[in-house]
Short mmCIF file of C-alpha atoms in Angstrom, two decimals:
data_model
loop_
_atom_site.label_atom_id
_atom_site.label_comp_id
_atom_site.label_asym_id
_atom_site.label_seq_id
_atom_site.Cartn_x
_atom_site.Cartn_y
_atom_site.Cartn_z
CA MET A 917 166.78 143.02 135.20
CA ALA A 918 167.23 146.80 135.11
CA LYS A 919 168.27 148.82 132.07
CA PHE A 920 168.00 152.29 130.52
CA GLU A 921 165.99 152.85 127.35
CA ASN A 922 167.96 156.01 126.45
CA PRO A 923 171.48 155.65 127.90
CA ALA A 924 172.86 158.40 125.64
CA ALA A 925 171.14 160.89 127.95
CA PHE A 926 173.95 160.38 130.48
CA PHE A 927 176.22 162.49 128.25
CA LEU A 928 174.21 165.42 129.61
CA LEU A 929 176.01 164.86 132.93
CA LEU A 930 179.16 166.24 131.30
CA LEU A 931 177.54 169.67 131.52
CA ILE A 932 178.08 169.67 135.28
CA PRO A 933 181.91 169.63 135.29
CA THR A 934 181.87 171.91 132.22
CA LEU A 935 179.81 174.50 134.11
CA PHE A 936 182.10 174.42 137.14
CA PHE A 937 185.17 174.72 134.90
CA LEU A 938 183.72 177.75 133.10
CA ARG A 939 182.88 179.37 136.42
CA TYR A 940 186.41 178.70 137.61
CA LEU A 941 187.66 180.57 134.53
CA LYS A 942 185.08 183.26 135.30
CA LEU A 943 183.63 182.82 131.80
CA PHE A 944 180.22 181.81 133.03
CA SER A 945 179.43 183.81 136.10
CA GLY A 946 176.34 185.64 137.16
CA ILE A 947 176.08 189.29 136.13
CA THR A 948 176.32 191.71 139.06
CA PHE A 949 175.69 195.45 139.27
CA PRO A 950 177.45 197.46 142.01
CA LEU A 951 175.16 199.80 143.90
CA THR A 952 176.79 202.43 146.09
CA LEU A 953 174.52 203.78 148.80
CA GLY A 954 177.10 205.93 150.50
CA ASP A 955 180.73 206.22 151.51
CA TRP A 956 181.84 203.86 154.23
CA ASN A 957 185.20 204.15 155.90
CA GLY A 958 184.74 201.17 158.19
CA ASN A 959 185.52 197.48 157.73
CA LYS A 960 184.23 195.75 154.65
CA PHE A 961 181.30 193.35 154.99
CA SER A 962 182.30 189.74 155.53
CA TRP A 963 180.10 186.67 155.80
CA ARG A 964 181.54 184.29 158.34
CA SER A 965 178.47 182.35 159.52
CA PRO A 966 179.20 178.58 159.29
CA LEU A 967 175.47 177.85 159.11
CA LEU A 968 174.87 180.13 156.15
CA SER A 969 177.97 178.77 154.40
CA PHE A 970 176.62 175.28 154.88
CA LEU A 971 173.21 176.30 153.51
CA ILE A 972 174.80 177.71 150.36
CA PHE A 973 176.74 174.47 149.91
CA LEU A 974 173.54 172.48 150.50
CA VAL A 975 171.68 174.53 147.88
CA HIS A 976 174.36 173.73 145.29
CA VAL A 977 174.24 170.03 146.16
CA LEU A 978 170.45 169.95 145.87
CA GLU A 979 170.51 171.73 142.52
CA VAL A 980 173.10 169.31 141.14
CA ALA A 981 171.13 166.34 142.53
CA SER A 982 167.97 167.68 140.90
CA TYR A 983 169.73 167.95 137.54
CA ILE A 984 171.16 164.41 137.88
CA CYS A 985 167.70 163.02 138.65
CA VAL A 986 166.29 164.74 135.56
CA VAL A 987 169.05 163.20 133.42
CA ILE A 988 168.31 159.75 134.85
CA ALA A 989 164.60 160.27 134.11
CA VAL A 990 165.44 161.22 130.51
CA ALA A 991 167.53 158.03 130.27
CA ASN A 992 164.24 156.22 131.13
CA PRO A 993 165.19 153.47 133.64
CA VAL A 994 163.09 150.34 133.34
CA SER A 995 163.05 146.98 135.08
CA ARG A 996 162.24 143.90 133.05
CA HIS A 997 160.08 141.17 134.53
CA GLN A 998 158.97 137.76 133.38
CA ASP A 999 155.76 135.90 134.08
CA LYS A 1000 154.76 132.36 133.26
CA VAL A 1001 151.47 132.25 131.39
CA TYR A 1002 150.07 128.74 131.64
CA SER A 1003 147.97 127.34 128.82
CA SER A 1004 146.98 124.16 130.68
CA ARG A 1005 145.56 123.40 134.12
CA GLY A 1006 147.70 122.51 137.09
CA SER A 1007 146.63 120.63 140.17
CA ASP A 1008 143.98 121.83 142.62
CA VAL A 1009 145.13 121.44 146.22
CA ILE A 1010 143.17 122.38 149.33
CA PHE A 1011 144.85 122.58 152.73
CA VAL A 1012 142.63 121.58 155.66
CA VAL A 1013 144.33 123.15 158.68
CA ASP A 1014 143.52 122.51 162.31
CA ILE A 1015 143.36 125.79 164.27
CA SER A 1016 142.14 124.38 167.58
CA PRO A 1017 143.88 125.72 170.73
CA SER A 1018 146.27 122.75 170.95
CA MET A 1019 147.89 123.95 167.70
CA ALA A 1020 149.49 126.74 169.78
CA ALA A 1021 151.75 124.16 171.47
CA ARG A 1022 155.42 124.84 170.74
CA ASP A 1023 157.12 121.52 170.10
CA ILE A 1024 158.36 121.73 166.49
CA ALA A 1025 161.86 123.21 166.73
CA GLY A 1026 160.62 126.20 168.74
CA MET A 1027 157.68 126.81 166.42
CA SER A 1028 154.06 126.36 167.36
CA ARG A 1029 152.23 123.61 165.51
CA LEU A 1030 150.26 126.21 163.57
CA GLU A 1031 153.48 128.01 162.59
CA ALA A 1032 154.89 124.69 161.38
CA ALA A 1033 151.71 124.18 159.34
CA GLN A 1034 152.11 127.63 157.79
CA HIS A 1035 155.75 126.88 157.04
CA ALA A 1036 154.72 123.70 155.22
CA MET A 1037 152.09 125.58 153.22
CA HIS A 1038 154.64 128.16 152.10
CA ALA A 1039 157.07 125.43 151.05
CA ILE A 1040 154.47 123.48 149.07
CA ALA A 1041 152.65 126.42 147.46
CA GLY A 1042 155.59 128.82 147.20
CA ASN A 1043 156.76 127.72 143.75
CA ASP A 1044 155.14 129.31 140.72
CA ASN A 1045 154.26 125.94 139.22
CA GLY A 1046 150.78 126.70 137.92
CA ASN A 1047 148.95 124.80 140.66
CA SER A 1048 145.95 126.30 142.46
CA PHE A 1049 145.76 126.24 146.26
CA GLY A 1050 142.85 126.67 148.63
CA LEU A 1051 142.40 126.75 152.40
CA VAL A 1052 139.89 125.27 154.81
CA GLU A 1053 140.12 126.24 158.49
CA MET A 1054 139.01 123.58 160.91
CA ALA A 1055 138.32 123.41 164.64
CA ARG A 1056 134.86 122.79 166.16
CA GLU A 1057 133.51 123.95 162.81
CA ALA A 1058 135.07 124.12 159.36
CA ALA A 1059 134.84 126.67 156.57
CA LEU A 1060 136.40 127.32 153.18
CA ILE A 1061 138.50 130.47 153.61
CA VAL A 1062 140.23 130.54 150.21
CA PRO A 1063 138.88 128.66 147.18
CA PRO A 1064 141.55 127.12 144.91
CA THR A 1065 143.43 130.01 143.33
CA MET A 1066 146.72 130.78 141.59
CA ASP A 1067 146.92 134.15 143.35
CA ARG A 1068 149.72 133.40 145.82
CA ASN A 1069 149.59 136.81 147.48
CA MET A 1070 145.94 136.43 148.41
CA PHE A 1071 146.40 132.81 149.48
CA PHE A 1072 149.39 133.46 151.73
CA SER A 1073 147.85 136.62 153.14
CA ARG A 1074 144.95 134.60 154.48
CA ALA A 1075 147.04 131.57 155.43
CA ASP A 1076 149.45 133.70 157.45
CA GLY A 1077 146.51 135.38 159.18
CA MET A 1078 145.11 132.19 160.73
CA LEU A 1079 144.60 132.44 164.48
CA VAL A 1080 144.44 129.63 166.98
CA GLY A 1081 141.00 129.35 168.55
CA GLU A 1082 139.10 131.56 166.09
CA MET A 1083 136.76 128.66 165.24
CA GLY A 1084 136.33 127.33 168.76
CA ASP A 1085 137.67 124.31 170.59
CA GLY A 1086 137.66 120.80 169.21
CA THR A 1087 138.79 119.11 165.99
CA ALA A 1088 136.12 118.28 163.41
CA ILE A 1089 138.29 116.39 160.93
CA GLY A 1090 135.31 114.87 159.13
CA THR A 1091 133.70 118.26 158.61
CA GLY A 1092 136.97 119.78 157.39
CA LEU A 1093 137.59 116.98 154.90
CA SER A 1094 134.02 117.06 153.61
CA THR A 1095 134.27 120.81 153.00
CA ALA A 1096 137.39 120.27 150.90
CA VAL A 1097 135.86 117.33 149.00
CA TYR A 1098 132.77 119.38 148.18
CA HIS A 1099 134.82 122.19 146.63
CA LEU A 1100 137.13 119.83 144.71
CA ASP A 1101 134.39 117.60 143.36
CA GLY A 1102 133.53 119.85 140.40
CA SER A 1103 137.13 120.68 139.50
CA ASP A 1104 138.45 119.60 136.09
CA ALA A 1105 142.09 119.78 137.21
CA PRO A 1106 144.26 116.81 136.13
CA LYS A 1107 145.10 116.18 139.78
CA LYS A 1108 143.14 117.04 142.93
CA ALA A 1109 144.50 116.72 146.44
CA ILE A 1110 143.70 117.44 150.08
CA VAL A 1111 146.47 118.14 152.57
CA LEU A 1112 145.14 117.65 156.10
CA ILE A 1113 147.33 119.25 158.79
CA THR A 1114 146.32 118.50 162.37
CA ASP A 1115 147.61 117.39 165.75
CA GLY A 1116 144.62 115.53 167.10
CA GLU A 1117 141.86 113.04 166.68
CA ASN A 1118 138.34 113.70 165.45
CA ASN A 1119 136.36 114.90 168.49
CA ALA A 1120 133.79 117.27 167.02
CA GLY A 1121 131.30 117.38 164.17
CA GLU A 1122 128.90 114.71 162.97
CA LEU A 1123 130.80 113.35 159.96
CA ASN A 1124 133.01 110.30 160.23
CA PRO A 1125 136.44 111.19 158.77
CA HIS A 1126 136.96 107.61 157.52
CA THR A 1127 133.77 107.81 155.49
CA VAL A 1128 134.72 111.18 154.04
CA ALA A 1129 138.22 109.90 153.21
CA ARG A 1130 136.74 106.99 151.26
CA LEU A 1131 134.45 109.44 149.45
CA ALA A 1132 137.47 111.50 148.46
CA GLN A 1133 139.14 108.42 147.00
CA THR A 1134 136.09 107.55 144.90
CA LYS A 1135 136.18 111.05 143.44
CA GLY A 1136 139.85 110.78 142.50
CA ILE A 1137 141.09 113.13 145.20
CA MET A 1138 144.49 112.35 146.69
CA LEU A 1139 144.78 112.60 150.48
CA PHE A 1140 147.87 113.57 152.46
CA VAL A 1141 147.72 113.73 156.26
CA LEU A 1142 150.33 115.62 158.27
CA GLY A 1143 150.34 114.85 161.96
CA LEU A 1144 152.14 117.59 163.91
CA GLY A 1145 153.27 117.25 167.49
CA THR A 1146 154.98 115.28 170.22
CA LYS A 1147 153.86 113.52 173.39
CA GLY A 1148 154.26 114.79 176.93
CA ALA A 1149 154.20 118.22 178.55
CA VAL A 1150 154.41 120.89 175.84
CA PRO A 1151 154.58 124.68 176.42
CA LEU A 1152 151.51 126.50 175.12
CA GLU A 1153 150.53 130.15 174.92
CA TYR A 1154 147.90 131.93 172.87
CA ALA A 1155 145.34 134.71 173.06
CA ASP A 1156 141.70 133.86 172.47
CA PRO A 1157 140.75 135.96 169.39
CA LYS A 1158 137.19 136.38 170.66
CA THR A 1159 137.76 137.35 174.29
CA GLY A 1160 141.39 138.50 174.20
CA ARG A 1161 142.14 136.31 177.20
CA VAL A 1162 145.69 134.92 177.21
CA TYR A 1163 146.20 131.24 178.00
CA SER A 1164 149.68 130.18 179.08
CA GLY A 1165 151.09 127.03 180.58
CA TYR A 1166 151.72 123.45 179.54
CA LEU A 1167 149.64 121.08 177.46
CA MET A 1168 149.72 117.40 178.36
CA SER A 1169 149.90 116.21 174.78
CA GLU A 1170 148.56 112.75 174.00
CA TYR A 1171 149.47 113.08 170.34
CA ASP A 1172 148.86 109.77 168.55
CA THR A 1173 149.36 109.26 164.82
CA GLN A 1174 147.55 105.92 164.67
CA GLU A 1175 144.12 107.45 164.05
CA LEU A 1176 145.51 109.80 161.43
CA SER A 1177 147.17 106.87 159.66
CA LEU A 1178 143.82 105.05 159.58
CA ILE A 1179 142.12 108.10 158.05
CA ALA A 1180 144.81 108.34 155.37
CA ALA A 1181 144.54 104.59 154.66
CA ALA A 1182 140.75 104.83 154.32
CA GLY A 1183 141.23 107.39 151.54
CA GLY A 1184 144.10 105.57 149.86
CA GLY A 1185 146.39 108.35 150.96
CA VAL A 1186 149.60 108.79 152.90
CA ALA A 1187 150.13 109.86 156.50
CA PHE A 1188 153.24 111.65 157.73
CA ASP A 1189 154.42 112.02 161.30
CA VAL A 1190 156.09 115.41 161.74
CA GLU A 1191 158.05 116.09 164.92
CA THR A 1192 161.09 117.93 163.52
CA VAL A 1193 161.91 120.47 160.82
CA ALA A 1194 163.85 117.79 158.93
CA ALA A 1195 160.77 115.58 158.84
CA LEU A 1196 158.69 118.54 157.69
CA THR A 1197 161.13 119.18 154.83
CA ASP A 1198 160.86 115.56 153.68
CA VAL A 1199 157.06 115.74 153.81
CA VAL A 1200 156.97 118.92 151.74
CA SER A 1201 159.21 117.38 149.10
CA SER A 1202 157.10 114.24 148.87
CA ILE A 1203 153.79 116.10 148.59
CA SER A 1204 155.17 118.56 146.01
CA LYS A 1205 156.29 115.70 143.77
CA ASN A 1206 152.95 113.89 144.03
CA VAL A 1207 150.76 116.90 143.19
CA SER A 1208 152.88 118.22 140.31
CA VAL A 1209 151.73 117.77 136.70
CA ALA A 1210 153.37 118.58 133.38
CA GLN A 1211 152.05 121.89 132.05
CA SER A 1212 152.57 123.97 128.96
CA TYR A 1213 153.31 127.66 129.36
CA ARG A 1214 154.91 130.63 127.68
CA ILE A 1215 157.11 133.37 129.11
CA LYS A 1216 155.63 136.88 129.04
CA ASN A 1217 158.10 139.76 129.30
CA TYR A 1218 157.06 143.22 130.41
CA ASP A 1219 158.85 146.40 131.46
CA ILE A 1220 158.06 148.76 134.31
CA GLU A 1221 159.22 152.35 133.82
CA HIS A 1222 160.66 154.25 136.79
CA TYR A 1223 161.33 157.72 135.34
CA ARG A 1224 158.40 159.19 137.31
CA TYR A 1225 160.17 158.52 140.61
CA PHE A 1226 163.29 160.38 139.48
CA LEU A 1227 161.26 163.33 138.21
CA PHE A 1228 159.51 163.50 141.57
CA LEU A 1229 162.85 163.35 143.40
CA ALA A 1230 164.23 166.07 141.12
CA ALA A 1231 161.25 168.30 141.87
CA CYS A 1232 161.67 167.74 145.63
CA CYS A 1233 165.36 168.66 145.51
CA TYR A 1234 164.64 171.79 143.46
CA VAL A 1235 161.81 172.95 145.74
CA VAL A 1236 163.95 172.51 148.86
CA ALA A 1237 166.79 174.45 147.22
CA TRP A 1238 164.38 177.22 146.19
CA VAL A 1239 162.95 177.50 149.70
CA ILE A 1240 166.43 177.80 151.22
CA ARG A 1241 167.46 180.44 148.69
CA ARG A 1242 164.33 182.59 148.94
CA LEU A 1243 163.16 182.20 152.52
CA ILE A 1244 166.38 181.60 154.45
CA LEU A 1245 169.16 183.18 152.43
CA LYS A 1246 166.77 185.93 151.24
CA GLU A 1247 168.16 185.86 147.72
CA VAL A 1248 166.26 188.00 145.25
CA CYS A 1249 167.20 186.12 142.09
#
């Protein structure tokens, strides 16, 4: 919400029409002194240059604009903002996202599987509900990229920057899940959850995903598994982030949700099969409800002043007008 701390300052704008009215009555005009250098019987001097006439008009406009900006600055424009300050912990949620090359396949309403995963992350973590979100990238290897945090800007900056193939080929689901479990184990959040987003079966790493899923359940960590993809020939295109080589063609997808359902069942969790945007929307709604907790918070109000911007704009207008007067129109005063 925007407002002015000193709105009475706008009465100063009345000086503009007053000045022009006084000049019209010739009661407030500049003082001039005639200087005769010699008799001249020829035509009188006349200034007919359209360009110079325009520059004089522009100078007046800039000077008026400069004055208006100063008045606005004196009125002190501010914008009021509100923040929620939580006094209790929310949930800790870590996304384990598959970034193997097959996630570049485009079979979710024109989006690639990775883009669909990013869309789901934005929908789940987008609300300012006091929950903390983290990110684990998973392919042949797995690594914690963002520890659970309430800083949405930092989280989404890294989530949106994920690249297919940057952690090699393969899908180490067990390694990805174990990385998330390790970083949630010491959390004192009232709810802890892992959201696994993948399109394939475990084919890399040395950890059995079923074993890790059961470990997560014993530690009170909820497990949600999102299977993204369809079967058949799927268009695929991506650039290898390491070599820059572009891969384009079709992927013969053998997407099967049965293994993902077994992993979710082993951890007492829920598996979702996502093939359309509508299904993705339902999944997001379900997960958001399950990870939410009641929290206490207070509203913090704060104002941001903007007068500096108007003073800067006023100075710019005045300097441009001065340059035109002195350097182009060659006015002395």
